[in-house]
Tab-separated table of C-alpha atoms in Angstrom:
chain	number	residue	atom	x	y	z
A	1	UNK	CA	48.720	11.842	49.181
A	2	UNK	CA	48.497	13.546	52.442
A	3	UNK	CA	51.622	15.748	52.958
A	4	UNK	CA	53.302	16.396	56.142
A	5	UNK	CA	52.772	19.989	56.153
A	6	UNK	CA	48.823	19.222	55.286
A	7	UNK	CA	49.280	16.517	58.859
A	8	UNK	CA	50.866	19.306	60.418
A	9	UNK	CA	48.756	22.090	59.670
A	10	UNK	CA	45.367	19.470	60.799
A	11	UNK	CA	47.485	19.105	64.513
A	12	UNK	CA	47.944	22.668	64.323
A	13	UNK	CA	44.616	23.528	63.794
A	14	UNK	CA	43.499	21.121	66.414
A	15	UNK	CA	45.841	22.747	69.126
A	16	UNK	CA	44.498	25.662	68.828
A	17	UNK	CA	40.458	24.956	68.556
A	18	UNK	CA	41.213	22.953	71.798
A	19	UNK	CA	43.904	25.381	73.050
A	20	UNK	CA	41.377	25.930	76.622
A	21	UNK	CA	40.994	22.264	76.846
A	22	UNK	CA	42.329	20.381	79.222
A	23	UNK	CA	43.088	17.415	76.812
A	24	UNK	CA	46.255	19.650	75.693
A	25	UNK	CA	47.630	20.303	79.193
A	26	UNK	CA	48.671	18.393	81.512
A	27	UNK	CA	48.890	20.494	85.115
A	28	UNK	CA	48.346	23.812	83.039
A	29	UNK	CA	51.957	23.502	82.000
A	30	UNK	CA	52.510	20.653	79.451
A	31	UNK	CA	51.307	21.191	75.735
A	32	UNK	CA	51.236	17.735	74.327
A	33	UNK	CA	51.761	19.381	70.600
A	34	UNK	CA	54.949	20.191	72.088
A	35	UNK	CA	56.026	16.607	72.648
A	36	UNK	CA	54.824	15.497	69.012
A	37	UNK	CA	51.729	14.386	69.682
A	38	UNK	CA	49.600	15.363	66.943
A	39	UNK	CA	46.141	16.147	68.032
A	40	UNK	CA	42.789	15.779	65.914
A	41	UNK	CA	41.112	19.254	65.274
A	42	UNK	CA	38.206	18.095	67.427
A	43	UNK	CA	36.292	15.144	69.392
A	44	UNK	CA	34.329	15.102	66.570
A	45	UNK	CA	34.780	13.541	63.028
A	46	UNK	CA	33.275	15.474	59.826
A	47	UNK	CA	30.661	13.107	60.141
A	48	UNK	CA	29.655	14.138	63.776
A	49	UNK	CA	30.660	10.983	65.625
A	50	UNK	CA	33.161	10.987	68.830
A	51	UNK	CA	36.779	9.957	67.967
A	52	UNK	CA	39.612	10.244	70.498
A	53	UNK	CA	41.439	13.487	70.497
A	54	UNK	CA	44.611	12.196	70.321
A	55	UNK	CA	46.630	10.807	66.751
A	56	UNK	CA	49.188	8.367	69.186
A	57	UNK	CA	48.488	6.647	72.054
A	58	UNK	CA	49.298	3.115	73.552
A	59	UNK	CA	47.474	0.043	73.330
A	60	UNK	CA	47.287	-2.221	76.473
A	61	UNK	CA	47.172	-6.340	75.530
A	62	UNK	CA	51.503	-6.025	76.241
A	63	UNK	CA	50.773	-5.456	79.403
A	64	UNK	CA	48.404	-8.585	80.177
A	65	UNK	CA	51.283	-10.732	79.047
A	66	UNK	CA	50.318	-11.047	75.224
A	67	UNK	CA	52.038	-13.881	73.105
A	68	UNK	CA	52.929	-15.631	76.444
A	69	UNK	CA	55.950	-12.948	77.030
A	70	UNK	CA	55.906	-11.757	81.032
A	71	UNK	CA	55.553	-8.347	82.102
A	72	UNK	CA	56.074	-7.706	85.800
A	73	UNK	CA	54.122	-5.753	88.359
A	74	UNK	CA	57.399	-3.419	88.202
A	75	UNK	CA	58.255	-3.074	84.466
A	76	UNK	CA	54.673	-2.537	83.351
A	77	UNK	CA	53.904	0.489	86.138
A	78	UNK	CA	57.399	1.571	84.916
A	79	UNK	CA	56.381	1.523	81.096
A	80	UNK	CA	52.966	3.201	81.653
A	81	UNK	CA	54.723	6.090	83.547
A	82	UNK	CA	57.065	6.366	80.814
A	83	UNK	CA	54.209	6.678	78.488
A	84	UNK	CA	52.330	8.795	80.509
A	85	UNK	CA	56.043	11.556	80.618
A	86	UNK	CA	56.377	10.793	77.073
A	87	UNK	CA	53.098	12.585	76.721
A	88	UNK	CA	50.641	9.788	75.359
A	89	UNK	CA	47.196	10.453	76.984
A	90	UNK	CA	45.131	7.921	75.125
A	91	UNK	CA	45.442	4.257	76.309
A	92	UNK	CA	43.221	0.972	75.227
A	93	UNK	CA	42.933	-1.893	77.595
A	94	UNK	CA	40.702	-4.754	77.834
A	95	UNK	CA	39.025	-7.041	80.220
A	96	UNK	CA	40.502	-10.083	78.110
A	97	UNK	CA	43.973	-8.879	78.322
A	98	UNK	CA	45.752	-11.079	81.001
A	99	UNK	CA	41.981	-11.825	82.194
A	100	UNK	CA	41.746	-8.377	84.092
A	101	UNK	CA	45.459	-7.796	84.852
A	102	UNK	CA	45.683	-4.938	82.028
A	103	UNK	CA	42.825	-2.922	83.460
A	104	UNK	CA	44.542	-3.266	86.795
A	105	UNK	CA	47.726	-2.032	85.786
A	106	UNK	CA	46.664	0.673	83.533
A	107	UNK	CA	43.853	1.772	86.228
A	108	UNK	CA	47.307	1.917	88.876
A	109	UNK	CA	48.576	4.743	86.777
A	110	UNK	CA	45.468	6.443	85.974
A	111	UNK	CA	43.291	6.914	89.158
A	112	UNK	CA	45.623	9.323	90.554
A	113	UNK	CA	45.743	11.002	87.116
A	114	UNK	CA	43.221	13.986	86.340
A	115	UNK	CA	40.616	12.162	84.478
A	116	UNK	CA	39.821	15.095	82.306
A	117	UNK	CA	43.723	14.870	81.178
A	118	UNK	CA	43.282	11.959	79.389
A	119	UNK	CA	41.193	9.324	76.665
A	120	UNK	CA	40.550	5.749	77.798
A	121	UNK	CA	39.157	2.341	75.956
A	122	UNK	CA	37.932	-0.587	77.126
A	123	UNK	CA	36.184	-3.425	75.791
A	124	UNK	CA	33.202	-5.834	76.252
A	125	UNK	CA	31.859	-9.285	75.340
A	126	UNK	CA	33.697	-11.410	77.922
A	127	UNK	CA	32.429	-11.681	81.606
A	128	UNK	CA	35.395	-12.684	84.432
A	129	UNK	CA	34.013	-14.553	87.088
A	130	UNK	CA	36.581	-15.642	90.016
A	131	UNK	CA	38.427	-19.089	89.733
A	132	UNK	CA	40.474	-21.366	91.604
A	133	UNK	CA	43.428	-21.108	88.706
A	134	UNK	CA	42.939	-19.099	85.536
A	135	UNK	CA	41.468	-20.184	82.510
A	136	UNK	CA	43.721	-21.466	80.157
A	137	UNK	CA	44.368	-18.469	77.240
A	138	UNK	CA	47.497	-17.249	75.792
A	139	UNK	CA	48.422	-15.036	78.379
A	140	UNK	CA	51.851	-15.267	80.314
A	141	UNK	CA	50.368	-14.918	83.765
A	142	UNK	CA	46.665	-13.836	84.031
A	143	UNK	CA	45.176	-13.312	87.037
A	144	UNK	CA	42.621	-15.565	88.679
A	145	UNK	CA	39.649	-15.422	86.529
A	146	UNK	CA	37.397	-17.795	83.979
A	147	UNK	CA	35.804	-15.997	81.320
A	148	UNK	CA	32.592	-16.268	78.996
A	149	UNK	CA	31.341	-14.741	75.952
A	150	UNK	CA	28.188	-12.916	76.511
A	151	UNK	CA	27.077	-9.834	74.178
A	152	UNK	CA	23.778	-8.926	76.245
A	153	UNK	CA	22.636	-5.532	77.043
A	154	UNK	CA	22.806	-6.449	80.596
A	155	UNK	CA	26.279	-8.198	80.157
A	156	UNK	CA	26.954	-5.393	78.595
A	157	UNK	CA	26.635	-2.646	81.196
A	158	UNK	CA	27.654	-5.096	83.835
A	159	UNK	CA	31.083	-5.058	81.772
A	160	UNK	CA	31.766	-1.464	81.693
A	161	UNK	CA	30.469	-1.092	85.581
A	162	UNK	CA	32.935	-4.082	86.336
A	163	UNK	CA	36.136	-2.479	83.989
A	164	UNK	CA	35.335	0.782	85.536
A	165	UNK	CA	35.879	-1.242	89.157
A	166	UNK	CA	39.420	-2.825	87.772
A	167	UNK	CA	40.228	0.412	86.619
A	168	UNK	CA	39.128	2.670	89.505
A	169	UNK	CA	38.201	5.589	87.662
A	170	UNK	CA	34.560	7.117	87.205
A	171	UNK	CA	34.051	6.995	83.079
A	172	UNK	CA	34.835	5.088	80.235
A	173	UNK	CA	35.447	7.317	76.592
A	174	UNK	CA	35.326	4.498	74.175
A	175	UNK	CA	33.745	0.992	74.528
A	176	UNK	CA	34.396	-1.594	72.099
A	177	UNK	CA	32.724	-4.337	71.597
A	178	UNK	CA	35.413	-7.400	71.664
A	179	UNK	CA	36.717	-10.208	69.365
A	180	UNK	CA	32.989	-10.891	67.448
A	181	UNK	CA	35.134	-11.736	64.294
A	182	UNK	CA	35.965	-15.163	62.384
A	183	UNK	CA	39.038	-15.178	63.404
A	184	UNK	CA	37.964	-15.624	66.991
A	185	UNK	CA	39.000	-19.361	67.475
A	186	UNK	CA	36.138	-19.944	70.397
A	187	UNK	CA	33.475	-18.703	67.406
A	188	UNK	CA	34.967	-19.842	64.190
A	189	UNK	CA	31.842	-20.216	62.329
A	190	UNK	CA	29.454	-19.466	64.586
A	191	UNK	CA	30.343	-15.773	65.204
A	192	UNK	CA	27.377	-14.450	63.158
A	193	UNK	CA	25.717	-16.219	66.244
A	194	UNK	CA	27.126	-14.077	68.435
A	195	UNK	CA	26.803	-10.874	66.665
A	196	UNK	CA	23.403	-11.305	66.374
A	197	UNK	CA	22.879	-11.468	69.899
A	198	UNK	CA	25.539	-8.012	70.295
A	199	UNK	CA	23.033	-6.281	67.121
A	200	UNK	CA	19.721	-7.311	69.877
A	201	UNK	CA	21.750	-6.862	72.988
A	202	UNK	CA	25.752	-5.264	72.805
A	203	UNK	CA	24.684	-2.406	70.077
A	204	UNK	CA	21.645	-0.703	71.466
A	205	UNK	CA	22.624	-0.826	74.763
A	206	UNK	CA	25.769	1.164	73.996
A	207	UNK	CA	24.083	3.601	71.779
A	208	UNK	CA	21.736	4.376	75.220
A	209	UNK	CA	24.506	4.627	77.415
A	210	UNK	CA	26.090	6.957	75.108
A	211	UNK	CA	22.687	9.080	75.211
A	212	UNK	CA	23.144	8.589	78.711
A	213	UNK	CA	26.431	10.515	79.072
A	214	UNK	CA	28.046	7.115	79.994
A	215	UNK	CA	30.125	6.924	77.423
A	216	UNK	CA	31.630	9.082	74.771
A	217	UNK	CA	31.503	6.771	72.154
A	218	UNK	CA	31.522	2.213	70.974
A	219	UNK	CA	32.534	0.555	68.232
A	220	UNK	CA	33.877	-2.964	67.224
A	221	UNK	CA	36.959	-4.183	68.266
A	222	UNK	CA	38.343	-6.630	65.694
A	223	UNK	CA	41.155	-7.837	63.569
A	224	UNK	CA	38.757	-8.559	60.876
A	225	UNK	CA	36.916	-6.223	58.387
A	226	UNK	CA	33.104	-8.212	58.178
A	227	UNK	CA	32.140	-7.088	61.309
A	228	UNK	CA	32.899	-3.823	61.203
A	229	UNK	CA	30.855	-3.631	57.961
A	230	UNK	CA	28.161	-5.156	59.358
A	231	UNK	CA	27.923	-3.064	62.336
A	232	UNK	CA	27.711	-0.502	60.452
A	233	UNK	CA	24.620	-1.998	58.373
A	234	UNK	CA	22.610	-2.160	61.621
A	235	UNK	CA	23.839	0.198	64.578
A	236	UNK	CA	25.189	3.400	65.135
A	237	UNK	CA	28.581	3.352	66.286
A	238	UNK	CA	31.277	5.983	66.026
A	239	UNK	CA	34.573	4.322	65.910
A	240	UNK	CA	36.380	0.835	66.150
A	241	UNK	CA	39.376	-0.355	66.506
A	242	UNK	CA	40.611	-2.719	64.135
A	243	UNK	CA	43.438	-4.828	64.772
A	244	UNK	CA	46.337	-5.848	62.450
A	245	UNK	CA	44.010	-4.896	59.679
A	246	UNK	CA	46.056	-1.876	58.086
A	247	UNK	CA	49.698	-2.152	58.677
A	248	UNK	CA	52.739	-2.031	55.972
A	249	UNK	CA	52.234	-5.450	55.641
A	250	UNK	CA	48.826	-5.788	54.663
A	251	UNK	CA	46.148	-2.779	54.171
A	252	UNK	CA	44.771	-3.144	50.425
A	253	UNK	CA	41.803	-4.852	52.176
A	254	UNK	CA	41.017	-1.982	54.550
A	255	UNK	CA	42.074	1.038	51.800
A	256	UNK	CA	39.480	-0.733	49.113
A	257	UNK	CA	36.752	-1.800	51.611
A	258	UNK	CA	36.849	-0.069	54.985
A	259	UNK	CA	37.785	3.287	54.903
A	260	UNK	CA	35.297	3.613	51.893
A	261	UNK	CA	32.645	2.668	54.464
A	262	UNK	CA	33.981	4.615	57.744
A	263	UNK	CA	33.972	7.540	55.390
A	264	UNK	CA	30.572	7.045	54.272
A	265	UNK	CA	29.430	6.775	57.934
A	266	UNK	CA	31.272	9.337	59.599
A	267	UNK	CA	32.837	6.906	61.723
A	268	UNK	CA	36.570	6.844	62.125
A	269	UNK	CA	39.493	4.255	62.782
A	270	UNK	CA	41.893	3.397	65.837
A	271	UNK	CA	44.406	1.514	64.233
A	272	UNK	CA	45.498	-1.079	67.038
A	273	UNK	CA	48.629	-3.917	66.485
A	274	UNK	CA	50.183	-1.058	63.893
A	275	UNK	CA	53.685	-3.223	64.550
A	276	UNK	CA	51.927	-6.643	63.152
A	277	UNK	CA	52.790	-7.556	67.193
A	278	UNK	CA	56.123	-6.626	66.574
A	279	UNK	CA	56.888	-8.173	63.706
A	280	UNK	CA	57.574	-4.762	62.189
A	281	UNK	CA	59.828	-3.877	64.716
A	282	UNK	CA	61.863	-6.899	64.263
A	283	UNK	CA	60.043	-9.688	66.604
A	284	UNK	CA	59.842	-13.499	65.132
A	285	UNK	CA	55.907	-13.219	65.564
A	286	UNK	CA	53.128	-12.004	63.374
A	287	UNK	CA	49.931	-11.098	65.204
A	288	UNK	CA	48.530	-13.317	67.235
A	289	UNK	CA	48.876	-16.666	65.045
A	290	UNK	CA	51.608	-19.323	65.076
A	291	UNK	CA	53.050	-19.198	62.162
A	292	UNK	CA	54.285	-16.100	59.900
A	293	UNK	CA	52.716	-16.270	56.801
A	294	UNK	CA	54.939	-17.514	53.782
A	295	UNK	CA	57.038	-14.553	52.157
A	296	UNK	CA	56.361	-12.136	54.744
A	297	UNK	CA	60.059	-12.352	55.846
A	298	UNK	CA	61.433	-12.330	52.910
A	299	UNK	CA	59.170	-8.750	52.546
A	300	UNK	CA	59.981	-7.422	55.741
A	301	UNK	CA	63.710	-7.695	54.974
A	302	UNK	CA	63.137	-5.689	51.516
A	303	UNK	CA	61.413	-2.973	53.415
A	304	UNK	CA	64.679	-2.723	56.452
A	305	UNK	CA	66.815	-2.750	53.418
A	306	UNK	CA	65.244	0.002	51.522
A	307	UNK	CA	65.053	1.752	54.902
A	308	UNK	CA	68.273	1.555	55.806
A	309	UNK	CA	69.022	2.952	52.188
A	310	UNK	CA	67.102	5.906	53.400
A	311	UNK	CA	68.575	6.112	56.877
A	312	UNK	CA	65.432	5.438	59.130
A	313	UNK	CA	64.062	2.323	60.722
A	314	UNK	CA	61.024	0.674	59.653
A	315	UNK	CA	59.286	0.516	62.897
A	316	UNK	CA	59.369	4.333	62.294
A	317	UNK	CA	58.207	4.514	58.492
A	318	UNK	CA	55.211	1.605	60.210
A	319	UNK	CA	53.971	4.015	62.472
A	320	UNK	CA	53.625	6.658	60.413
A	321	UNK	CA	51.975	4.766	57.898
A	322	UNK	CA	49.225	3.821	59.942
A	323	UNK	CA	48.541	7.599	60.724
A	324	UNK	CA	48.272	8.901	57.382
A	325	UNK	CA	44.520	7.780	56.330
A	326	UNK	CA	41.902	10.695	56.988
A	327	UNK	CA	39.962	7.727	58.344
A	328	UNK	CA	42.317	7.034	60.894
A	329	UNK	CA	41.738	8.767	64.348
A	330	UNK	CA	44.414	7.409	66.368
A	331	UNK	CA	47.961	4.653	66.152
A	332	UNK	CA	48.044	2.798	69.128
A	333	UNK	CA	51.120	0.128	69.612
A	334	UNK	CA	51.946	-1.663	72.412
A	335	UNK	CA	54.273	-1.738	74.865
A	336	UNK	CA	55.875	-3.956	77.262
A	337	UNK	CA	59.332	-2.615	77.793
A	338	UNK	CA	60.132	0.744	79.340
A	339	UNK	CA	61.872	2.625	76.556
A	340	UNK	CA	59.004	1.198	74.084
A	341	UNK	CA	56.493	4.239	74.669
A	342	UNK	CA	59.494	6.825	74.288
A	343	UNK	CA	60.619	5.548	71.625
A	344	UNK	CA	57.601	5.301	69.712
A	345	UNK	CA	56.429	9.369	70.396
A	346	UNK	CA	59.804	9.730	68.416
A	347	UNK	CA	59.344	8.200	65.912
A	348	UNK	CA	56.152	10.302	65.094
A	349	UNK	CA	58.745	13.539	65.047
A	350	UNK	CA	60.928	11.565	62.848
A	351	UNK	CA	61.110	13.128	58.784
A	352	UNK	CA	61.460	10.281	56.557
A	353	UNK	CA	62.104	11.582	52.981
A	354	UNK	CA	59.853	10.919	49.885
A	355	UNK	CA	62.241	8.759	48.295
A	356	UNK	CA	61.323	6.301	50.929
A	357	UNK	CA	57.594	5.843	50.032
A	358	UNK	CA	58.236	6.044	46.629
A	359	UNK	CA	60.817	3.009	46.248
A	360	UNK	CA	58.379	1.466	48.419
A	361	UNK	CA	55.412	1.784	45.757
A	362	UNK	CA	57.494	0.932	43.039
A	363	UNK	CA	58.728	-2.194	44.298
A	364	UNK	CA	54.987	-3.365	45.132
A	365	UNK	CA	55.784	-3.041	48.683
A	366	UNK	CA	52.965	-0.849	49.770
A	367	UNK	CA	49.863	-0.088	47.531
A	368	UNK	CA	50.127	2.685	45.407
A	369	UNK	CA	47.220	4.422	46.260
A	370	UNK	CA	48.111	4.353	50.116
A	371	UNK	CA	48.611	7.328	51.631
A	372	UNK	CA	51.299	8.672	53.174
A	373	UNK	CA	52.939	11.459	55.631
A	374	UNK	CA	55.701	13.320	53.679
């Protein structure tokens, strides 16, 4: 079990061995540790690889009108600047999300920011090209762009050069490498297809534009643990970001399989879609399917009961579930409303008492051998 003064004392110790970096200061003035924001103790995971600095930060598919819901021009520079005065300084977009629009908006907060102030990820694997009408996706209202799947070196770099363009900053931290995964309704079955042409193409060219200084550091960026594993098995990356794949409502998977193996590698975790896609904060969807799977609301409504009991909100106790693993480098929900990224620094300051977890375990909510913040 990893206790809270054991998660404080690690954000601690990382404030200080980064105290001269600019990663904890915003203008000189604003220490981040101040507004909650726990910070790792380095760049660096035991195992040597680059992880993102920062324990919180906010993930960017919201904001390119995920699950059909609309985000305007207005509410999503609104939200970002919220997030940015709430104090989050990491932030993951995509070229998929809204088919460019997320990089946009993200890139209209951040070019005026101090670029050494803050962590950004992107991804690759899908190329835009201009169209007449957007291609048809789940998005509520993409911009004007077709898209196809193409894990090549040289799709690769042109990727980052044309996110960088979207985004109109100079550098890219973290590249992941996009949707390769079974669940990926284009692929299906043929995904090993694909990542065999990301293990010739996608993988080594990352690994030399990290030699290069061009990026910090790549990964996978999936909702599903096989490739992961299998990236591991025949690259060198440093961290991924995997989707919906340890939340409250399902992580035995990832504590019996995948943190065994990002341990083993020195590799680390971004824990994207912590919220299920909201589901754990109370929305009638669950990830990025149709349907909610059978029982789950019958389980959710245990878990707001028992929370209640113990006078917190489960969005809260979800949150800081995801960011108890060593493994884990960094929580990073969504947003699309302009109190969302406030709220969600909060609930990182929030103390929920050890009676929670506990009834939790011994109703077979939660695994007993996850670990937890207390």
């Amino acid at each position: 079990m990893i206790t809270r003064r054991k998660f404080v004392n690690r954000a601690t110790a990382g404030a200080a061995a980064m105290a001269v970096s600019p990663y904890l200061m915003a203008n000189g003035q604003m220490n981040l540790e101040g507004l909650g924001l726990m910070s790792n103790p380095s760049d660096r995971t035991a195992g040597g690889k680059y992880r993102p600095p920062f324990r919180f930060g906010q993930g960017g598919a919201p904001l390119g009108g995920t699950s059909g819901l609309l985000v305007t021009d207005e509410e999503a520079r609104i939200t970002l600047e919220n997030a940015w005065n709430a104090g989050m300084r990491y932030y993951d977009t995509s070229p998929w999300y809204g088919l460019g629009l997320s990089e946009r908006r993200f890139g209209h907060l951040l070019h005026r920011k101090p670029r050494e102030e803050y962590v950004i990820s992107t991804k690759i694997g899908r190329i835009l090209t201009a169209a007449p009408k957007p291609a048809k996706t789940q998005w509520a209202q993409p911009d004007s762009f077709d898209y196809k799947y193409d894990y090549s070196a040289s799709a690769t770099r042109r990727s980052v050069e044309d996110s960088l363009q979207r985004l109109g900053i100079s550098s890219i931290d973290i590249v992941f490498i996009h949707d390769l995964s079974p669940d990926n309704g284009d692929m299906k079955d043929n995904w090993l297809e694909y990542f065999d042409q990301a293990a010739k193409g996608a993988m080594p060219e990352l690994v030399k534009m990290r030699e290069e200084g061009i990026i910090k550091g790549w990964g996978m960026g999936v909702n599903t643990l096989p490739p992961i594993l299998k990236a591991l098995e025949v690259s060198d990356p440093d961290v991924h970001l995997a989707a919906c794949q340890y939340t409250l409502m399902d992580h035995e998977e990832s504590l019996e399989k995948l943190f065994p193996a990002i341990e083993k590698s020195g590799n680390s975790i971004v824990v994207g879609s912590p919220l299920n896609n909201g589901f754990l904060a109370g929305a009638d969807r669950y990830n990025y399917g149709p349907k909610i799977p059978a029982g789950f609301n019958e389980k959710r409504a245990k878990m707001e009961k028992i929370a209640k009991a113990h006078g917190i909100d489960l969005r809260t106790a979800a949150l800081q579930f995801c960011a108890a693993p060593e493994q884990v480098s960094s929580v990073i929900p969504g947003a699309r409303k302009a109190n969302q990224p406030k709220e969600n620094v909060e609930s990182m300051k929030v103390k929920i008492p050890t009676d929670f977890w506990a009834e939790m375990k011994s109703e077979g909510l939660i695994a007993k051998a996850a670990p937890i913040l207390s």
